[in-house]
Tab-separated table of C-alpha atoms and ligand atoms in Angstrom:
chain	number	residue	atom	x	y	z
A	1	MET	CA	146.166	114.803	122.342
A	2	SER	CA	144.223	113.371	119.456
A	3	LEU	CA	146.546	110.646	118.224
A	4	VAL	CA	144.417	107.613	117.317
A	5	THR	CA	144.670	104.295	115.453
A	6	LEU	CA	143.361	103.491	111.986
A	7	SER	CA	140.564	101.382	113.503
A	8	ASP	CA	139.522	104.318	115.683
A	9	VAL	CA	138.708	106.372	112.569
A	10	LEU	CA	137.594	103.668	110.111
A	11	GLN	CA	135.004	101.865	112.266
A	12	PRO	CA	132.873	105.034	112.758
A	13	ALA	CA	133.293	105.787	109.018
A	14	LEU	CA	132.016	102.290	108.152
A	15	ARG	CA	129.074	102.663	110.518
A	16	ASP	CA	128.043	106.187	109.569
A	17	GLY	CA	128.730	106.271	105.817
A	18	TYR	CA	131.737	108.444	105.110
A	19	ALA	CA	135.415	107.966	104.266
A	20	VAL	CA	138.666	109.198	105.798
A	21	ALA	CA	141.496	110.525	103.647
A	22	GLY	CA	144.877	108.832	103.823
A	23	LEU	CA	147.072	111.757	102.801
A	24	VAL	CA	150.525	110.981	101.441
A	25	THR	CA	153.094	113.232	103.110
A	26	LEU	CA	156.572	114.109	101.880
A	27	GLY	CA	157.619	116.598	104.532
A	28	TRP	CA	156.749	119.050	107.266
A	29	GLU	CA	155.122	121.577	104.916
A	30	ASP	CA	152.490	119.225	103.524
A	31	MET	CA	151.760	117.338	106.757
A	32	ARG	CA	151.172	120.632	108.588
A	33	ALA	CA	148.872	121.859	105.815
A	34	TYR	CA	146.924	118.561	105.842
A	35	VAL	CA	146.218	118.841	109.578
A	36	ALA	CA	145.171	122.502	109.197
A	37	ALA	CA	142.754	121.459	106.430
A	38	ALA	CA	141.318	118.599	108.515
A	39	GLU	CA	140.771	120.998	111.422
A	40	ALA	CA	139.058	123.503	109.119
A	41	GLU	CA	136.738	120.750	107.843
A	42	ASN	CA	136.408	119.160	111.296
A	43	VAL	CA	137.180	115.641	110.043
A	44	PRO	CA	139.740	112.986	111.094
A	45	VAL	CA	142.840	112.572	108.938
A	46	ILE	CA	145.420	109.847	108.281
A	47	LEU	CA	148.991	111.118	107.776
A	48	GLN	CA	150.895	108.555	105.701
A	49	ALA	CA	154.623	108.024	105.303
A	50	GLY	CA	155.227	106.020	102.127
A	51	PRO	CA	158.458	104.764	100.549
A	52	SER	CA	159.509	108.075	98.943
A	53	CYS	CA	158.848	109.973	102.181
A	54	ARG	CA	160.986	107.453	104.114
A	55	GLU	CA	163.749	107.723	101.540
A	56	HIS	CA	164.015	111.431	102.407
A	57	THR	CA	163.398	111.369	106.184
A	58	PRO	CA	164.027	108.487	108.638
A	59	LEU	CA	160.991	106.785	110.229
A	60	PRO	CA	161.841	107.771	113.835
A	61	VAL	CA	161.849	111.448	112.763
A	62	LEU	CA	158.559	111.052	110.867
A	63	GLY	CA	156.972	109.364	113.891
A	64	LYS	CA	157.883	112.379	116.052
A	65	MET	CA	156.554	114.839	113.465
A	66	PHE	CA	153.224	113.023	113.097
A	67	ARG	CA	152.801	112.694	116.853
A	68	HIS	CA	153.656	116.343	117.466
A	69	LEU	CA	151.013	117.425	114.945
A	70	ALA	CA	148.463	114.972	116.377
A	71	GLU	CA	148.994	116.170	119.924
A	72	GLY	CA	148.200	119.758	118.959
A	73	ALA	CA	145.295	118.936	116.643
A	74	SER	CA	141.602	119.436	117.405
A	75	VAL	CA	140.669	116.424	115.210
A	76	PRO	CA	141.729	112.738	115.376
A	77	VAL	CA	145.032	112.096	113.572
A	78	VAL	CA	146.425	108.666	112.585
A	79	ALA	CA	150.199	108.181	112.158
A	80	HIS	CA	150.298	105.587	109.372
A	81	LEU	CA	153.078	103.692	107.599
A	82	ASP	CA	152.131	103.308	103.912
A	83	HIS	CA	153.522	100.351	101.908
A	84	GLY	CA	155.781	98.745	104.481
A	85	TYR	CA	157.492	95.923	102.594
A	86	THR	CA	159.100	93.983	105.441
A	87	HIS	CA	158.338	92.862	108.999
A	88	GLU	CA	161.388	94.874	110.102
A	89	GLU	CA	160.126	98.094	108.516
A	90	CYS	CA	156.744	97.688	110.243
A	91	ARG	CA	158.464	96.956	113.572
A	92	ILE	CA	160.577	100.124	113.323
A	93	ALA	CA	157.439	102.149	112.510
A	94	ILE	CA	155.683	100.783	115.606
A	95	GLU	CA	158.744	101.569	117.742
A	96	SER	CA	158.824	105.049	116.204
A	97	GLY	CA	155.336	105.826	117.478
A	98	PHE	CA	153.196	105.082	114.436
A	99	THR	CA	149.638	104.029	115.337
A	100	SER	CA	148.983	102.124	112.108
A	101	VAL	CA	151.080	100.119	109.649
A	102	MET	CA	150.289	98.958	106.141
A	103	PHE	CA	152.080	95.810	105.093
A	104	ASP	CA	152.141	95.403	101.315
A	105	GLY	CA	152.543	91.732	100.443
A	106	SER	CA	150.496	92.168	97.272
A	107	ARG	CA	153.314	91.072	94.934
A	108	LYS	CA	153.573	87.729	96.780
A	109	ALA	CA	151.595	84.520	96.330
A	110	LEU	CA	148.316	84.447	98.293
A	111	ALA	CA	149.451	82.010	101.008
A	112	GLN	CA	152.655	83.951	101.626
A	113	ASN	CA	150.839	87.308	101.639
A	114	ILE	CA	148.366	85.921	104.198
A	115	ALA	CA	151.067	84.408	106.432
A	116	GLU	CA	153.285	87.507	106.469
A	117	THR	CA	150.388	89.949	106.875
A	118	ALA	CA	148.930	87.885	109.736
A	119	ALA	CA	152.273	87.973	111.587
A	120	ILE	CA	152.498	91.750	111.214
A	121	ALA	CA	148.863	92.259	112.255
A	122	GLU	CA	149.577	90.208	115.387
A	123	MET	CA	152.682	92.286	116.201
A	124	ALA	CA	150.752	95.514	115.581
A	125	HIS	CA	147.761	94.511	117.701
A	126	ALA	CA	150.018	93.478	120.585
A	127	ALA	CA	151.326	97.063	120.552
A	128	GLY	CA	147.855	98.627	120.275
A	129	VAL	CA	148.497	99.546	116.634
A	130	SER	CA	146.250	98.943	113.585
A	131	CYS	CA	147.247	97.018	110.454
A	132	GLU	CA	146.217	97.450	106.799
A	133	GLY	CA	146.910	94.725	104.225
A	134	GLU	CA	146.543	94.522	100.450
A	135	ILE	CA	144.913	91.786	98.389
A	136	GLY	CA	145.116	91.892	94.602
A	137	PHE	CA	147.686	94.290	93.168
A	138	VAL	CA	147.243	98.024	92.558
A	139	GLY	CA	149.492	98.967	89.642
A	140	TYR	CA	151.380	102.170	88.844
A	141	SER	CA	150.640	104.706	86.090
A	142	GLY	CA	153.275	104.145	83.400
A	143	GLY	CA	154.614	101.122	85.306
A	144	GLU	CA	153.456	97.743	86.637
A	145	GLY	CA	149.928	96.686	85.598
A	146	SER	CA	147.167	95.891	88.116
A	147	ASP	CA	145.813	92.500	89.162
A	148	GLY	CA	142.162	92.917	90.198
A	149	THR	CA	141.092	91.627	93.631
A	150	ASN	CA	139.284	88.277	93.601
A	151	PRO	CA	136.343	88.466	96.082
A	152	ASP	CA	136.892	84.918	97.400
A	153	GLU	CA	140.555	85.664	98.055
A	154	ALA	CA	139.584	88.928	99.758
A	155	ALA	CA	137.222	87.084	102.125
A	156	GLN	CA	139.940	84.533	102.958
A	157	PHE	CA	142.582	87.275	103.379
A	158	ALA	CA	140.347	89.270	105.741
A	159	SER	CA	139.456	86.330	107.978
A	160	GLU	CA	142.913	84.702	108.102
A	161	THR	CA	145.058	87.827	108.610
A	162	GLY	CA	142.948	89.770	111.122
A	163	VAL	CA	143.689	93.083	109.369
A	164	ASP	CA	141.792	96.223	110.361
A	165	ALA	CA	141.598	97.532	106.785
A	166	MET	CA	142.000	95.897	103.395
A	167	ALA	CA	143.373	97.616	100.275
A	168	ILE	CA	141.779	96.286	97.087
A	169	SER	CA	142.441	96.530	93.358
A	170	VAL	CA	139.259	97.549	91.528
A	171	GLY	CA	140.452	99.716	88.650
A	172	ASN	CA	142.501	102.091	90.811
A	173	VAL	CA	146.073	102.952	89.759
A	174	HIS	CA	148.850	104.691	91.724
A	175	LEU	CA	150.350	108.043	90.608
A	176	GLN	CA	147.565	108.890	88.164
A	177	GLN	CA	147.502	112.576	87.210
A	178	ASN	CA	144.088	112.589	85.523
A	179	LYS	CA	140.706	111.355	86.723
A	180	GLU	CA	139.707	109.337	83.684
A	181	GLY	CA	138.427	105.813	84.048
A	182	GLY	CA	137.113	105.285	87.545
A	183	LEU	CA	136.479	102.247	89.719
A	184	ASP	CA	134.765	98.934	88.895
A	185	GLU	CA	131.711	99.157	91.153
A	186	SER	CA	130.465	95.622	90.463
A	187	ARG	CA	133.785	94.217	91.731
A	188	ILE	CA	133.528	96.460	94.814
A	189	ARG	CA	130.000	95.128	95.499
A	190	ALA	CA	131.188	91.529	95.141
A	191	ILE	CA	134.031	92.132	97.622
A	192	GLU	CA	132.006	93.990	100.223
A	193	ALA	CA	129.336	91.274	100.136
A	194	VAL	CA	131.820	88.800	101.635
A	195	THR	CA	133.662	90.857	104.283
A	196	GLU	CA	133.051	93.294	107.135
A	197	VAL	CA	136.563	94.772	107.034
A	198	PRO	CA	136.755	98.461	105.973
A	199	LEU	CA	138.071	98.716	102.404
A	200	VAL	CA	140.838	101.013	101.169
A	201	ILE	CA	141.416	102.543	97.736
A	202	HIS	CA	145.037	103.361	96.913
A	203	GLY	CA	145.561	105.692	93.950
A	204	GLY	CA	142.561	107.807	95.000
A	205	SER	CA	143.801	110.817	92.999
A	206	GLY	CA	142.725	109.062	89.791
A	207	VAL	CA	139.144	108.450	90.988
A	208	PRO	CA	136.532	110.978	89.743
A	209	VAL	CA	135.386	113.177	92.648
A	210	GLY	CA	131.704	112.253	92.209
A	211	GLN	CA	132.535	108.559	92.484
A	212	ARG	CA	134.658	109.197	95.608
A	213	SER	CA	131.653	110.841	97.297
A	214	ALA	CA	129.160	108.197	96.243
A	215	LEU	CA	131.362	105.318	97.425
A	216	ALA	CA	132.323	107.098	100.660
A	217	ARG	CA	128.630	107.301	101.517
A	218	GLY	CA	127.336	104.071	100.029
A	219	SER	CA	129.971	101.350	100.267
A	220	LYS	CA	132.409	99.711	102.689
A	221	ILE	CA	135.229	101.844	101.255
A	222	CYS	CA	136.275	103.889	104.280
A	223	LYS	CA	139.731	105.155	103.257
A	224	PHE	CA	140.923	106.761	100.036
A	225	ASN	CA	144.651	107.409	99.682
A	226	ILE	CA	145.338	110.750	98.044
A	227	GLY	CA	148.905	111.635	97.065
A	228	THR	CA	149.450	112.775	93.475
A	229	GLU	CA	146.633	115.331	93.469
A	230	LEU	CA	148.047	117.174	96.482
A	231	ARG	CA	151.669	116.814	95.382
A	232	MET	CA	150.643	118.566	92.163
A	233	ALA	CA	149.051	121.398	94.192
A	234	PHE	CA	152.214	121.714	96.300
A	235	GLY	CA	154.515	121.626	93.258
A	236	GLN	CA	152.543	124.303	91.468
A	237	ALA	CA	152.485	126.554	94.550
A	238	LEU	CA	156.219	126.065	95.083
A	239	ARG	CA	157.017	126.902	91.447
A	240	THR	CA	154.963	130.083	91.673
A	241	ALA	CA	156.609	131.021	94.974
A	242	VAL	CA	160.117	130.512	93.585
A	243	ASN	CA	159.420	132.449	90.394
A	244	THR	CA	157.559	135.364	91.986
A	245	ASP	CA	160.668	137.002	93.418
A	246	PRO	CA	164.046	136.079	91.889
A	247	ASP	CA	165.870	137.801	94.774
A	248	ARG	CA	164.313	135.616	97.442
A	249	PHE	CA	166.597	132.811	98.613
A	250	ASP	CA	165.416	131.889	102.121
A	251	ARG	CA	163.616	128.586	101.803
A	252	VAL	CA	161.402	129.111	104.838
A	253	GLN	CA	160.060	132.299	103.243
A	254	ILE	CA	159.521	130.500	99.929
A	255	LEU	CA	157.831	127.472	101.505
A	256	LYS	CA	155.451	129.692	103.492
A	257	ASP	CA	153.739	130.560	100.218
A	258	THR	CA	152.795	126.907	99.666
A	259	HIS	CA	150.765	126.646	102.880
A	260	GLU	CA	147.476	128.282	101.883
A	261	PRO	CA	147.225	126.702	98.399
A	262	VAL	CA	147.849	123.212	99.835
A	263	VAL	CA	145.336	123.782	102.656
A	264	GLU	CA	142.719	124.863	100.108
A	265	ALA	CA	143.360	121.881	97.799
A	266	THR	CA	143.220	119.508	100.786
A	267	ARG	CA	139.948	120.988	102.043
A	268	ARG	CA	138.364	120.255	98.658
A	269	VAL	CA	139.607	116.645	98.868
A	270	LEU	CA	138.245	116.206	102.406
A	271	GLN	CA	134.844	117.723	101.586
A	272	ALA	CA	134.122	114.977	99.039
A	273	PHE	CA	134.513	112.234	101.666
A	274	LYS	CA	131.970	113.611	104.145
A	275	GLY	CA	128.703	111.820	104.883
A	276	ILE	CA	125.302	113.193	103.976
B	301	ZN	ZN1	149.485	102.561	97.566
């Protein structure tokens, strides 16, 4: 049994200078491959169920899947709700066995984001579950623009909500398919100077790999969310598997061919977050 909370994996990462990957899952095939990769690299891993995952599979089912994988894993595994938008959604995740919930109040005014996040952090902590919040707004490639995190607001958010991890907007963008651009390191330094809470980068796929490694080792960023990069690896492997044999129709046989390519792509992601 190696099911743990977000705090259980982020506090050692903060202390020892590495980061933990928050891997965006869409189904059994990728979550199983992510755990296999984490075991091969001997690092903890955060399995995340975001909005599109929940649209496909109900939270109580996802909670069981994450916990089943965690119980059989040789490394610590966190069952994490990504971008919960309501108190109710976070409550259902906690009841479904998740060990960490992210409440995203980043589109709301500061006072409202603080009040709602604090209430969810309190509910989570009472259940022995961790809570991640977001301050500033991380935009979406081809969609909503970002609103960079103000360091003073981040300090206030951290102290008044009691969150265990804080997602910040420092040049990161969700759903980015290339790695151009990178993060604003001076803004990161200004934020980490005023808080002790582990920091989280959403949209990690768009961050150059060298910058991921440097920040994992030398900043308070302890969690990078990686989704797009691994979804692209899965999609490519699936397309190859489907096209290889036009007579094959059994989906279990087809999906088997995605396992190794996704494990390999995930191992490369995890290697960049290791300490020195
Ligand atoms: Zn996100």
